[in-house]
């Protein structure tokens, strides 16, 4: 799927932080699911925009709009499944974000206060 490949290539940048990767993947999945849920509106809008004149030829099937809908839903499902297969490793990113330079200090302080029950004044800054 080209959409998933583009997302994968964008997330391979060296400066991308684990939290950004997880957020980007979750947003991508959410957007595809939103498109899938609005598919009837999208098909109706496309029909109203279409300027191609109706042909008088006999159509092979009467339910061509139904076929378009089914095909579109299948494409959306394939994109989501492909993204889930490609990014099934994202669960470890939560642990990796604990060691991010931006959050490490907060993580250490939180750990010391909750696990060792140390008061805040004993924790070095």
Short mmCIF file of N, CA and C in Angstrom, two decimals:
data_model
loop_
_atom_site.label_atom_id
_atom_site.label_comp_id
_atom_site.label_asym_id
_atom_site.label_seq_id
_atom_site.Cartn_x
_atom_site.Cartn_y
_atom_site.Cartn_z
N UNK A 1 0.83 -1.17 0.00
CA UNK A 1 0.00 0.00 0.00
C UNK A 1 0.89 1.25 0.00
N UNK A 2 0.71 2.11 -0.96
CA UNK A 2 1.58 3.29 -1.03
C UNK A 2 1.39 4.24 0.17
N UNK A 3 0.18 4.32 0.71
CA UNK A 3 -0.04 5.21 1.86
C UNK A 3 0.79 4.75 3.06
N UNK A 4 0.80 3.45 3.28
CA UNK A 4 1.55 2.90 4.41
C UNK A 4 3.05 3.04 4.17
N UNK A 5 3.48 2.85 2.92
CA UNK A 5 4.90 3.02 2.59
C UNK A 5 5.36 4.46 2.83
N UNK A 6 4.53 5.41 2.46
CA UNK A 6 4.88 6.82 2.68
C UNK A 6 4.99 7.10 4.18
N UNK A 7 4.03 6.63 4.95
CA UNK A 7 4.08 6.82 6.40
C UNK A 7 5.32 6.15 6.99
N UNK A 8 5.62 4.95 6.53
CA UNK A 8 6.79 4.22 7.03
C UNK A 8 8.07 4.99 6.74
N UNK A 9 8.20 5.52 5.53
CA UNK A 9 9.40 6.28 5.16
C UNK A 9 9.52 7.57 5.97
N UNK A 10 8.41 8.21 6.25
CA UNK A 10 8.45 9.44 7.05
C UNK A 10 8.84 9.16 8.49
N UNK A 11 8.46 8.00 9.00
CA UNK A 11 8.77 7.68 10.39
C UNK A 11 10.18 7.12 10.57
N UNK A 12 10.88 6.87 9.48
CA UNK A 12 12.24 6.34 9.56
C UNK A 12 13.29 7.42 9.76
N UNK A 13 12.87 8.66 9.83
CA UNK A 13 13.83 9.75 10.03
C UNK A 13 14.53 9.58 11.37
N UNK A 14 15.77 9.98 11.41
CA UNK A 14 16.60 9.77 12.59
C UNK A 14 16.13 10.59 13.80
N UNK A 15 15.58 11.75 13.56
CA UNK A 15 15.20 12.64 14.66
C UNK A 15 13.78 12.40 15.17
N UNK A 16 13.10 11.41 14.66
CA UNK A 16 11.74 11.14 15.09
C UNK A 16 11.75 10.49 16.47
N UNK A 17 10.99 11.03 17.38
CA UNK A 17 10.94 10.50 18.74
C UNK A 17 9.86 9.43 18.85
N UNK A 18 10.01 8.49 19.79
CA UNK A 18 9.05 7.39 19.92
C UNK A 18 7.61 7.86 20.13
N UNK A 19 7.42 8.90 20.90
CA UNK A 19 6.05 9.39 21.13
C UNK A 19 5.44 9.92 19.84
N UNK A 20 6.25 10.56 19.00
CA UNK A 20 5.76 11.06 17.71
C UNK A 20 5.37 9.91 16.79
N UNK A 21 6.15 8.83 16.81
CA UNK A 21 5.85 7.68 15.97
C UNK A 21 4.51 7.08 16.36
N UNK A 22 4.33 6.84 17.64
CA UNK A 22 3.07 6.24 18.11
C UNK A 22 1.89 7.15 17.78
N UNK A 23 2.04 8.44 17.98
CA UNK A 23 0.97 9.39 17.68
C UNK A 23 0.65 9.41 16.19
N UNK A 24 1.68 9.40 15.36
CA UNK A 24 1.47 9.43 13.91
C UNK A 24 0.76 8.17 13.43
N UNK A 25 1.14 7.02 13.95
CA UNK A 25 0.49 5.77 13.55
C UNK A 25 -0.96 5.75 14.00
N UNK A 26 -1.21 6.17 15.23
CA UNK A 26 -2.59 6.20 15.73
C UNK A 26 -3.45 7.19 14.94
N UNK A 27 -2.89 8.35 14.60
CA UNK A 27 -3.63 9.33 13.80
C UNK A 27 -3.92 8.81 12.40
N UNK A 28 -2.95 8.11 11.80
CA UNK A 28 -3.14 7.52 10.47
C UNK A 28 -4.29 6.53 10.50
N UNK A 29 -4.27 5.62 11.48
CA UNK A 29 -5.36 4.64 11.60
C UNK A 29 -6.70 5.33 11.79
N UNK A 30 -6.73 6.35 12.65
CA UNK A 30 -7.98 7.07 12.92
C UNK A 30 -8.52 7.74 11.66
N UNK A 31 -7.63 8.35 10.88
CA UNK A 31 -8.06 9.03 9.65
C UNK A 31 -8.62 8.05 8.64
N UNK A 32 -7.98 6.90 8.48
CA UNK A 32 -8.48 5.90 7.53
C UNK A 32 -9.83 5.37 8.00
N UNK A 33 -9.99 5.14 9.28
CA UNK A 33 -11.28 4.66 9.80
C UNK A 33 -12.35 5.74 9.63
N UNK A 34 -11.99 7.01 9.81
CA UNK A 34 -12.95 8.10 9.58
C UNK A 34 -13.40 8.14 8.13
N UNK A 35 -12.47 7.96 7.21
CA UNK A 35 -12.83 7.92 5.78
C UNK A 35 -13.75 6.74 5.52
N UNK A 36 -13.44 5.60 6.13
CA UNK A 36 -14.26 4.40 5.93
C UNK A 36 -15.68 4.64 6.45
N UNK A 37 -15.80 5.33 7.57
CA UNK A 37 -17.12 5.58 8.15
C UNK A 37 -17.93 6.61 7.35
N UNK A 38 -17.25 7.50 6.63
CA UNK A 38 -17.94 8.53 5.84
C UNK A 38 -18.06 8.14 4.37
N UNK A 39 -17.88 6.90 4.04
CA UNK A 39 -17.77 6.49 2.64
C UNK A 39 -19.04 6.79 1.85
N UNK A 40 -20.21 6.68 2.47
CA UNK A 40 -21.45 6.97 1.74
C UNK A 40 -21.51 8.44 1.34
N UNK A 41 -21.11 9.33 2.25
CA UNK A 41 -21.09 10.76 1.93
C UNK A 41 -20.09 11.06 0.82
N UNK A 42 -18.95 10.41 0.87
CA UNK A 42 -17.92 10.64 -0.15
C UNK A 42 -18.39 10.17 -1.52
N UNK A 43 -19.06 9.03 -1.57
CA UNK A 43 -19.56 8.51 -2.85
C UNK A 43 -20.64 9.44 -3.40
N UNK A 44 -21.55 9.90 -2.55
CA UNK A 44 -22.61 10.82 -3.00
C UNK A 44 -22.02 12.14 -3.49
N UNK A 45 -21.00 12.64 -2.81
CA UNK A 45 -20.35 13.88 -3.24
C UNK A 45 -19.65 13.68 -4.58
N UNK A 46 -19.03 12.54 -4.76
CA UNK A 46 -18.36 12.26 -6.03
C UNK A 46 -19.37 12.16 -7.17
N UNK A 47 -20.53 11.59 -6.89
CA UNK A 47 -21.57 11.49 -7.93
C UNK A 47 -22.08 12.88 -8.32
N UNK A 48 -22.21 13.76 -7.34
CA UNK A 48 -22.72 15.10 -7.65
C UNK A 48 -21.69 15.93 -8.41
N UNK A 49 -20.41 15.66 -8.19
CA UNK A 49 -19.36 16.40 -8.88
C UNK A 49 -19.14 15.87 -10.29
N UNK A 50 -19.41 14.62 -10.49
CA UNK A 50 -19.14 13.97 -11.78
C UNK A 50 -19.87 14.70 -12.91
N UNK A 51 -19.12 15.11 -13.93
CA UNK A 51 -19.70 15.84 -15.05
C UNK A 51 -19.85 14.96 -16.28
N UNK A 52 -19.47 13.71 -16.15
CA UNK A 52 -19.58 12.80 -17.29
C UNK A 52 -21.05 12.50 -17.55
N UNK A 53 -21.50 12.68 -18.78
CA UNK A 53 -22.92 12.43 -19.07
C UNK A 53 -23.24 10.94 -18.95
N UNK A 54 -24.46 10.68 -18.54
CA UNK A 54 -24.90 9.30 -18.44
C UNK A 54 -25.05 8.70 -19.83
N UNK A 55 -24.55 7.54 -20.00
CA UNK A 55 -24.65 6.87 -21.29
C UNK A 55 -25.96 6.09 -21.35
N UNK A 56 -26.45 5.94 -22.54
CA UNK A 56 -27.69 5.21 -22.71
C UNK A 56 -27.46 3.72 -22.87
N UNK A 57 -26.20 3.31 -22.85
CA UNK A 57 -25.90 1.89 -22.98
C UNK A 57 -26.40 1.14 -21.75
N UNK A 58 -26.71 -0.10 -21.99
CA UNK A 58 -27.15 -0.94 -20.90
C UNK A 58 -25.96 -1.27 -20.00
N UNK A 59 -26.15 -1.12 -18.74
CA UNK A 59 -25.08 -1.43 -17.80
C UNK A 59 -25.04 -2.92 -17.54
N UNK A 60 -23.87 -3.37 -17.18
CA UNK A 60 -23.73 -4.79 -16.88
C UNK A 60 -24.42 -5.13 -15.57
N UNK A 61 -24.31 -4.23 -14.63
CA UNK A 61 -24.94 -4.46 -13.33
C UNK A 61 -25.72 -3.22 -12.93
N UNK A 62 -26.76 -3.43 -12.19
CA UNK A 62 -27.55 -2.31 -11.70
C UNK A 62 -26.99 -1.73 -10.40
N UNK A 63 -26.21 -2.51 -9.69
CA UNK A 63 -25.75 -2.07 -8.38
C UNK A 63 -24.30 -1.59 -8.43
N UNK A 64 -23.96 -0.79 -9.43
CA UNK A 64 -22.58 -0.33 -9.55
C UNK A 64 -22.17 0.55 -8.37
N UNK A 65 -23.09 1.33 -7.83
CA UNK A 65 -22.74 2.15 -6.66
C UNK A 65 -22.46 1.26 -5.45
N UNK A 66 -23.19 0.16 -5.35
CA UNK A 66 -22.93 -0.79 -4.27
C UNK A 66 -21.55 -1.42 -4.44
N UNK A 67 -21.19 -1.74 -5.68
CA UNK A 67 -19.87 -2.31 -5.96
C UNK A 67 -18.76 -1.33 -5.61
N UNK A 68 -18.97 -0.05 -5.92
CA UNK A 68 -17.98 0.97 -5.57
C UNK A 68 -17.83 1.06 -4.05
N UNK A 69 -18.94 1.00 -3.36
CA UNK A 69 -18.91 1.10 -1.90
C UNK A 69 -18.16 -0.08 -1.30
N UNK A 70 -18.46 -1.27 -1.76
CA UNK A 70 -17.81 -2.47 -1.24
C UNK A 70 -16.31 -2.44 -1.54
N UNK A 71 -15.96 -2.03 -2.75
CA UNK A 71 -14.54 -1.95 -3.12
C UNK A 71 -13.82 -0.91 -2.27
N UNK A 72 -14.46 0.21 -2.02
CA UNK A 72 -13.84 1.27 -1.22
C UNK A 72 -13.65 0.83 0.23
N UNK A 73 -14.65 0.16 0.78
CA UNK A 73 -14.51 -0.36 2.14
C UNK A 73 -13.38 -1.37 2.23
N UNK A 74 -13.27 -2.19 1.21
CA UNK A 74 -12.20 -3.19 1.18
C UNK A 74 -10.82 -2.53 1.11
N UNK A 75 -10.71 -1.47 0.33
CA UNK A 75 -9.43 -0.74 0.24
C UNK A 75 -9.08 -0.14 1.60
N UNK A 76 -10.04 0.48 2.25
CA UNK A 76 -9.78 1.06 3.58
C UNK A 76 -9.35 -0.02 4.57
N UNK A 77 -10.04 -1.16 4.55
CA UNK A 77 -9.66 -2.25 5.44
C UNK A 77 -8.26 -2.76 5.14
N UNK A 78 -7.91 -2.85 3.86
CA UNK A 78 -6.57 -3.31 3.49
C UNK A 78 -5.50 -2.33 3.95
N UNK A 79 -5.78 -1.03 3.84
CA UNK A 79 -4.81 -0.03 4.29
C UNK A 79 -4.60 -0.14 5.80
N UNK A 80 -5.67 -0.26 6.56
CA UNK A 80 -5.55 -0.37 8.01
C UNK A 80 -4.82 -1.66 8.39
N UNK A 81 -5.16 -2.77 7.75
CA UNK A 81 -4.49 -4.03 8.05
C UNK A 81 -3.02 -3.99 7.69
N UNK A 82 -2.71 -3.38 6.56
CA UNK A 82 -1.31 -3.25 6.15
C UNK A 82 -0.53 -2.39 7.13
N UNK A 83 -1.13 -1.31 7.59
CA UNK A 83 -0.47 -0.44 8.58
C UNK A 83 -0.27 -1.19 9.89
N UNK A 84 -1.27 -1.94 10.31
CA UNK A 84 -1.13 -2.69 11.56
C UNK A 84 -0.05 -3.76 11.45
N UNK A 85 0.04 -4.42 10.29
CA UNK A 85 1.10 -5.41 10.09
C UNK A 85 2.47 -4.76 10.08
N UNK A 86 2.59 -3.65 9.41
CA UNK A 86 3.89 -2.99 9.28
C UNK A 86 4.35 -2.38 10.59
N UNK A 87 3.40 -1.87 11.38
CA UNK A 87 3.76 -1.15 12.60
C UNK A 87 3.36 -1.91 13.86
N UNK A 88 3.37 -3.21 13.82
CA UNK A 88 3.01 -3.97 15.01
C UNK A 88 4.06 -3.84 16.11
N UNK A 89 5.20 -3.27 15.79
CA UNK A 89 6.26 -3.09 16.77
C UNK A 89 6.05 -1.87 17.65
N UNK A 90 5.01 -1.08 17.43
CA UNK A 90 4.89 0.22 18.09
C UNK A 90 4.64 0.13 19.59
N UNK A 91 4.28 -1.03 20.12
CA UNK A 91 3.97 -1.11 21.55
C UNK A 91 5.20 -0.86 22.43
N UNK A 92 6.39 -1.18 21.93
CA UNK A 92 7.59 -0.95 22.72
C UNK A 92 7.95 0.54 22.79
N UNK A 93 7.31 1.36 21.97
CA UNK A 93 7.64 2.78 21.95
C UNK A 93 7.26 3.49 23.24
N UNK A 94 6.29 2.95 23.96
CA UNK A 94 5.92 3.55 25.24
C UNK A 94 7.09 3.41 26.21
N UNK A 95 7.72 2.23 26.23
CA UNK A 95 8.88 2.04 27.10
C UNK A 95 10.06 2.88 26.62
N UNK A 96 10.23 2.98 25.31
CA UNK A 96 11.34 3.77 24.78
C UNK A 96 11.17 5.25 25.09
N UNK A 97 9.94 5.71 25.19
CA UNK A 97 9.73 7.13 25.48
C UNK A 97 10.12 7.48 26.91
N UNK A 98 10.23 6.48 27.79
CA UNK A 98 10.67 6.76 29.15
C UNK A 98 12.11 7.26 29.18
N UNK A 99 12.89 6.85 28.18
CA UNK A 99 14.30 7.22 28.14
C UNK A 99 14.58 8.36 27.17
N UNK A 100 13.55 8.99 26.70
CA UNK A 100 13.71 10.14 25.83
C UNK A 100 14.34 11.27 26.63
N UNK A 101 15.27 12.02 26.02
CA UNK A 101 15.92 13.11 26.76
C UNK A 101 14.94 14.13 27.33
N UNK A 102 13.82 14.30 26.68
CA UNK A 102 12.84 15.29 27.14
C UNK A 102 12.08 14.83 28.38
N UNK A 103 11.90 13.52 28.53
CA UNK A 103 11.06 13.03 29.62
C UNK A 103 11.82 12.23 30.67
N UNK A 104 13.11 12.01 30.48
CA UNK A 104 13.86 11.16 31.41
C UNK A 104 13.86 11.72 32.83
N UNK A 105 14.07 13.01 32.97
CA UNK A 105 14.11 13.60 34.31
C UNK A 105 12.77 13.44 35.03
N UNK A 106 11.68 13.69 34.31
CA UNK A 106 10.36 13.53 34.93
C UNK A 106 10.09 12.07 35.29
N UNK A 107 10.57 11.15 34.45
CA UNK A 107 10.37 9.73 34.71
C UNK A 107 11.13 9.31 35.96
N UNK A 108 12.36 9.75 36.10
CA UNK A 108 13.17 9.39 37.27
C UNK A 108 12.53 9.95 38.54
N UNK A 109 12.13 11.20 38.52
CA UNK A 109 11.51 11.82 39.70
C UNK A 109 10.22 11.09 40.05
N UNK A 110 9.41 10.80 39.07
CA UNK A 110 8.15 10.10 39.31
C UNK A 110 8.41 8.71 39.88
N UNK A 111 9.40 8.02 39.33
CA UNK A 111 9.74 6.68 39.81
C UNK A 111 10.20 6.73 41.26
N UNK A 112 11.08 7.67 41.57
CA UNK A 112 11.60 7.77 42.94
C UNK A 112 10.49 8.12 43.93
N UNK A 113 9.57 8.96 43.52
CA UNK A 113 8.51 9.37 44.43
C UNK A 113 7.48 8.27 44.63
N UNK A 114 7.18 7.50 43.60
CA UNK A 114 6.13 6.48 43.73
C UNK A 114 6.68 5.14 44.18
N UNK A 115 7.81 4.71 43.65
CA UNK A 115 8.33 3.39 43.98
C UNK A 115 9.06 3.36 45.32
N UNK A 116 9.87 4.36 45.57
CA UNK A 116 10.65 4.38 46.80
C UNK A 116 10.02 5.25 47.87
N UNK A 117 8.94 5.88 47.56
CA UNK A 117 8.21 6.73 48.51
C UNK A 117 9.10 7.83 49.10
N UNK A 118 9.97 8.38 48.25
CA UNK A 118 10.85 9.46 48.69
C UNK A 118 10.12 10.79 48.60
N UNK A 119 10.31 11.65 49.59
CA UNK A 119 9.73 12.99 49.48
C UNK A 119 10.48 13.80 48.43
N UNK A 120 9.82 14.76 47.87
CA UNK A 120 10.40 15.54 46.76
C UNK A 120 11.67 16.27 47.17
N UNK A 121 11.79 16.67 48.43
CA UNK A 121 12.97 17.43 48.82
C UNK A 121 14.23 16.57 48.88
N UNK A 122 14.10 15.23 48.93
CA UNK A 122 15.27 14.35 48.93
C UNK A 122 15.78 14.04 47.53
N UNK A 123 14.98 14.32 46.53
CA UNK A 123 15.36 13.98 45.16
C UNK A 123 16.22 15.10 44.60
N UNK A 124 17.43 14.74 44.08
CA UNK A 124 18.31 15.78 43.53
C UNK A 124 17.72 16.37 42.25
N UNK A 125 18.02 17.64 42.02
CA UNK A 125 17.53 18.32 40.82
C UNK A 125 18.53 18.20 39.71
#
